Amino acid sequence: EEREGETAHRTSERASERMPSSDDERDEREERWLKFFRRAHEVPRYRHSRRAKIKEAARRGIPDAVRAQAWSFLVEADVLRAESTRSYHEYASDLAACPVEDVAAIDKDAPRTFPEHPLFAAEGEAAMRGSSPGEAALRRLLIALVNASGFGYVQGINFVAGFSLLVTRGDEETAFWICLPLVRDLMSLV
């Protein structure tokens, strides 16, 4: 019993180390991330040379205000976007390139993805139509991911994509460039 108490105490201590204790500390962490972003744009290979410090900062927690930018930074979304021959909107609007069975699976899974979250919950007129703006954004994002990744749709990716939409506060394009390397990495394991 004493061991359990010690483990719980250590876990609690680690969690409290990651949580900012004041606005000043939160601002300091936010500024640290903004510095990482600036330096990465100014200095070639900065991201790679500072990998240990960046990992340490990520483990301490990423402030909400810079979370989408940090995720983009960590997965090198800017590099992927620059190397791509197509835009997010081209991938998302190319419904003909997405296999019919994948579109059908996406249409089934999109309404099941975080249905109680305000971004995805259909209210008022959207409820009568059967979808919300967030659900429509998720559907476009999933179609774009299927088209860009080279893999077919796999059930469960909707939650990865949905979470990326939440992190980016509904910014589909940023969510796509964050999600694409994650999906490729996950699918390479299958």
Tab-separated table of C-alpha atoms in Angstrom:
chain	number	residue	atom	x	y	z
A	1	GLU	CA	0.000	0.000	0.000
A	2	GLU	CA	2.826	2.385	0.834
A	3	ARG	CA	4.372	1.717	-2.589
A	4	GLU	CA	1.117	2.678	-4.326
A	5	GLY	CA	1.010	5.916	-2.385
A	6	GLU	CA	4.625	6.701	-3.338
A	7	THR	CA	3.916	6.004	-7.022
A	8	ALA	CA	0.802	8.170	-6.983
A	9	HIS	CA	2.738	10.961	-5.254
A	10	ARG	CA	5.571	10.830	-7.830
A	11	THR	CA	3.040	10.815	-10.680
A	12	SER	CA	1.271	13.800	-9.124
A	13	GLU	CA	4.599	15.639	-8.719
A	14	ARG	CA	5.481	15.040	-12.384
A	15	ALA	CA	2.086	16.274	-13.530
A	16	SER	CA	2.384	19.406	-11.420
A	17	GLU	CA	5.864	20.050	-12.878
A	18	ARG	CA	4.297	20.189	-16.353
A	19	MET	CA	1.427	22.473	-15.389
A	20	PRO	CA	2.204	26.178	-15.348
A	21	SER	CA	1.791	27.618	-11.876
A	22	SER	CA	1.324	31.208	-12.974
A	23	ASP	CA	0.578	33.419	-15.923
A	24	ASP	CA	4.244	34.450	-15.959
A	25	GLU	CA	5.380	30.847	-16.294
A	26	ARG	CA	2.822	30.207	-19.048
A	27	ASP	CA	3.998	33.329	-20.888
A	28	GLU	CA	7.617	32.214	-20.487
A	29	ARG	CA	6.812	28.780	-21.976
A	30	GLU	CA	4.888	30.409	-24.802
A	31	GLU	CA	7.812	32.734	-25.540
A	32	ARG	CA	10.194	29.755	-25.551
A	33	TRP	CA	8.081	28.081	-28.237
A	34	LEU	CA	7.867	31.286	-30.267
A	35	LYS	CA	11.673	31.500	-30.084
A	36	PHE	CA	11.943	27.923	-31.405
A	37	PHE	CA	9.690	28.860	-34.336
A	38	ARG	CA	11.636	32.052	-35.166
A	39	ARG	CA	15.022	30.364	-34.968
A	40	ALA	CA	13.839	27.447	-37.106
A	41	HIS	CA	12.967	29.894	-39.887
A	42	GLU	CA	16.244	31.804	-39.511
A	43	VAL	CA	18.752	28.987	-39.047
A	44	PRO	CA	18.929	25.967	-41.364
A	45	ARG	CA	18.876	22.648	-39.480
A	46	TYR	CA	17.972	24.415	-36.183
A	47	ARG	CA	15.108	22.002	-35.555
A	48	HIS	CA	17.451	19.042	-35.746
A	49	SER	CA	20.281	20.576	-33.715
A	50	ARG	CA	17.891	21.505	-30.878
A	51	ARG	CA	15.856	18.287	-30.889
A	52	ALA	CA	16.586	17.445	-27.203
A	53	LYS	CA	15.551	20.911	-25.962
A	54	ILE	CA	12.421	20.871	-28.109
A	55	LYS	CA	11.443	17.421	-26.804
A	56	GLU	CA	11.987	18.613	-23.247
A	57	ALA	CA	9.781	21.659	-23.858
A	58	ALA	CA	7.072	19.459	-25.415
A	59	ARG	CA	7.121	17.101	-22.437
A	60	ARG	CA	6.550	20.053	-20.100
A	61	GLY	CA	3.453	20.917	-22.097
A	62	ILE	CA	2.641	23.111	-25.035
A	63	PRO	CA	0.629	26.243	-24.219
A	64	ASP	CA	-2.800	26.375	-25.883
A	65	ALA	CA	-1.989	29.624	-27.670
A	66	VAL	CA	0.821	28.006	-29.684
A	67	ARG	CA	-0.290	24.360	-29.752
A	68	ALA	CA	-1.263	24.188	-33.455
A	69	GLN	CA	1.904	26.027	-34.434
A	70	ALA	CA	3.972	23.684	-32.234
A	71	TRP	CA	2.432	20.571	-33.739
A	72	SER	CA	3.122	21.923	-37.228
A	73	PHE	CA	6.678	22.638	-36.158
A	74	LEU	CA	7.206	19.216	-34.582
A	75	VAL	CA	5.959	17.227	-37.598
A	76	GLU	CA	7.718	19.620	-40.017
A	77	ALA	CA	4.450	20.439	-41.766
A	78	ASP	CA	6.031	23.510	-43.372
A	79	VAL	CA	8.628	21.306	-45.088
A	80	LEU	CA	5.975	18.854	-46.279
A	81	ARG	CA	3.789	21.688	-47.582
A	82	ALA	CA	6.723	23.266	-49.450
A	83	GLU	CA	7.651	19.936	-51.062
A	84	SER	CA	4.098	19.070	-52.104
A	85	THR	CA	3.028	19.529	-55.696
A	86	ARG	CA	-0.631	19.912	-54.642
A	87	SER	CA	-2.446	22.052	-52.107
A	88	TYR	CA	-4.766	20.863	-49.376
A	89	HIS	CA	-7.730	22.236	-51.318
A	90	GLU	CA	-6.760	20.252	-54.417
A	91	TYR	CA	-6.578	17.026	-52.402
A	92	ALA	CA	-9.837	17.782	-50.560
A	93	SER	CA	-11.834	18.665	-53.656
A	94	ASP	CA	-10.672	15.684	-55.757
A	95	LEU	CA	-13.575	13.431	-54.835
A	96	ALA	CA	-13.117	11.395	-58.018
A	97	ALA	CA	-9.661	10.248	-56.847
A	98	CYS	CA	-11.046	8.917	-53.555
A	99	PRO	CA	-12.325	5.328	-53.862
A	100	VAL	CA	-16.114	5.024	-53.513
A	101	GLU	CA	-15.822	2.568	-50.589
A	102	ASP	CA	-13.560	5.033	-48.753
A	103	VAL	CA	-16.042	7.879	-49.265
A	104	ALA	CA	-18.823	5.627	-47.919
A	105	ALA	CA	-16.746	4.735	-44.828
A	106	ILE	CA	-15.867	8.417	-44.271
A	107	ASP	CA	-19.545	9.351	-44.550
A	108	LYS	CA	-20.322	6.763	-41.841
A	109	ASP	CA	-17.483	7.733	-39.504
A	110	ALA	CA	-17.596	11.543	-39.729
A	111	PRO	CA	-20.854	11.867	-37.709
A	112	ARG	CA	-19.465	9.478	-35.069
A	113	THR	CA	-16.376	11.585	-34.437
A	114	PHE	CA	-16.619	13.607	-31.218
A	115	PRO	CA	-20.377	14.153	-31.761
A	116	GLU	CA	-20.788	15.981	-28.440
A	117	HIS	CA	-17.963	18.457	-29.035
A	118	PRO	CA	-19.213	21.917	-30.074
A	119	LEU	CA	-17.084	21.875	-33.235
A	120	PHE	CA	-18.776	18.698	-34.462
A	121	ALA	CA	-22.212	18.887	-32.828
A	122	ALA	CA	-24.981	19.705	-35.275
A	123	GLU	CA	-27.386	22.345	-33.993
A	124	GLY	CA	-30.324	24.212	-35.469
A	125	GLU	CA	-30.471	24.101	-39.259
A	126	ALA	CA	-27.321	21.959	-39.478
A	127	ALA	CA	-29.020	19.300	-37.338
A	128	MET	CA	-31.943	19.220	-39.771
A	129	ARG	CA	-29.497	18.689	-42.650
A	130	GLY	CA	-27.741	16.021	-40.611
A	131	SER	CA	-24.292	17.570	-40.358
A	132	SER	CA	-22.383	20.434	-38.786
A	133	PRO	CA	-19.705	22.690	-40.305
A	134	GLY	CA	-17.100	20.781	-38.264
A	135	GLU	CA	-18.341	17.464	-39.601
A	136	ALA	CA	-18.173	18.781	-43.174
A	137	ALA	CA	-14.610	20.009	-42.512
A	138	LEU	CA	-13.688	16.575	-41.120
A	139	ARG	CA	-15.130	14.879	-44.207
A	140	ARG	CA	-13.047	17.122	-46.519
A	141	LEU	CA	-9.964	16.547	-44.373
A	142	LEU	CA	-10.386	12.754	-44.485
A	143	ILE	CA	-10.859	12.771	-48.271
A	144	ALA	CA	-7.719	14.888	-48.623
A	145	LEU	CA	-5.772	12.485	-46.378
A	146	VAL	CA	-6.875	9.458	-48.406
A	147	ASN	CA	-5.899	11.206	-51.650
A	148	ALA	CA	-2.545	12.493	-50.384
A	149	SER	CA	-1.382	9.551	-48.301
A	150	GLY	CA	-1.599	6.860	-50.951
A	151	PHE	CA	-3.385	4.607	-48.461
A	152	GLY	CA	-7.062	3.853	-48.366
A	153	TYR	CA	-9.277	5.012	-45.545
A	154	VAL	CA	-8.809	3.167	-42.263
A	155	GLN	CA	-11.368	3.370	-39.491
A	156	GLY	CA	-9.934	5.280	-36.549
A	157	ILE	CA	-8.089	7.872	-38.617
A	158	ASN	CA	-11.214	10.007	-38.215
A	159	PHE	CA	-10.307	10.556	-34.553
A	160	VAL	CA	-6.723	11.553	-35.415
A	161	ALA	CA	-8.059	13.976	-38.028
A	162	GLY	CA	-10.834	15.191	-35.734
A	163	PHE	CA	-8.366	15.858	-32.939
A	164	SER	CA	-6.108	17.784	-35.311
A	165	LEU	CA	-9.112	19.949	-36.227
A	166	LEU	CA	-9.680	20.592	-32.527
A	167	VAL	CA	-6.022	21.513	-31.959
A	168	THR	CA	-6.100	23.914	-34.910
A	169	ARG	CA	-9.480	25.324	-33.868
A	170	GLY	CA	-11.062	24.206	-37.135
A	171	ASP	CA	-8.290	25.294	-39.516
A	172	GLU	CA	-8.580	22.496	-42.086
A	173	GLU	CA	-5.434	23.268	-44.024
A	174	THR	CA	-3.181	23.358	-40.958
A	175	ALA	CA	-4.881	20.222	-39.625
A	176	PHE	CA	-4.189	18.477	-42.938
A	177	TRP	CA	-0.466	19.277	-42.975
A	178	ILE	CA	-0.173	18.191	-39.332
A	179	CYS	CA	-2.163	15.009	-39.906
A	180	LEU	CA	-0.607	13.836	-43.169
A	181	PRO	CA	2.801	12.816	-41.733
A	182	LEU	CA	1.064	11.201	-38.757
A	183	VAL	CA	-1.200	9.155	-41.032
A	184	ARG	CA	1.713	8.131	-43.253
A	185	ASP	CA	3.710	7.024	-40.215
A	186	LEU	CA	0.763	5.102	-38.745
A	187	MET	CA	-0.050	3.421	-42.047
A	188	SER	CA	3.563	2.393	-42.599
A	189	LEU	CA	3.258	0.305	-39.417
A	190	VAL	CA	0.282	-1.686	-40.757
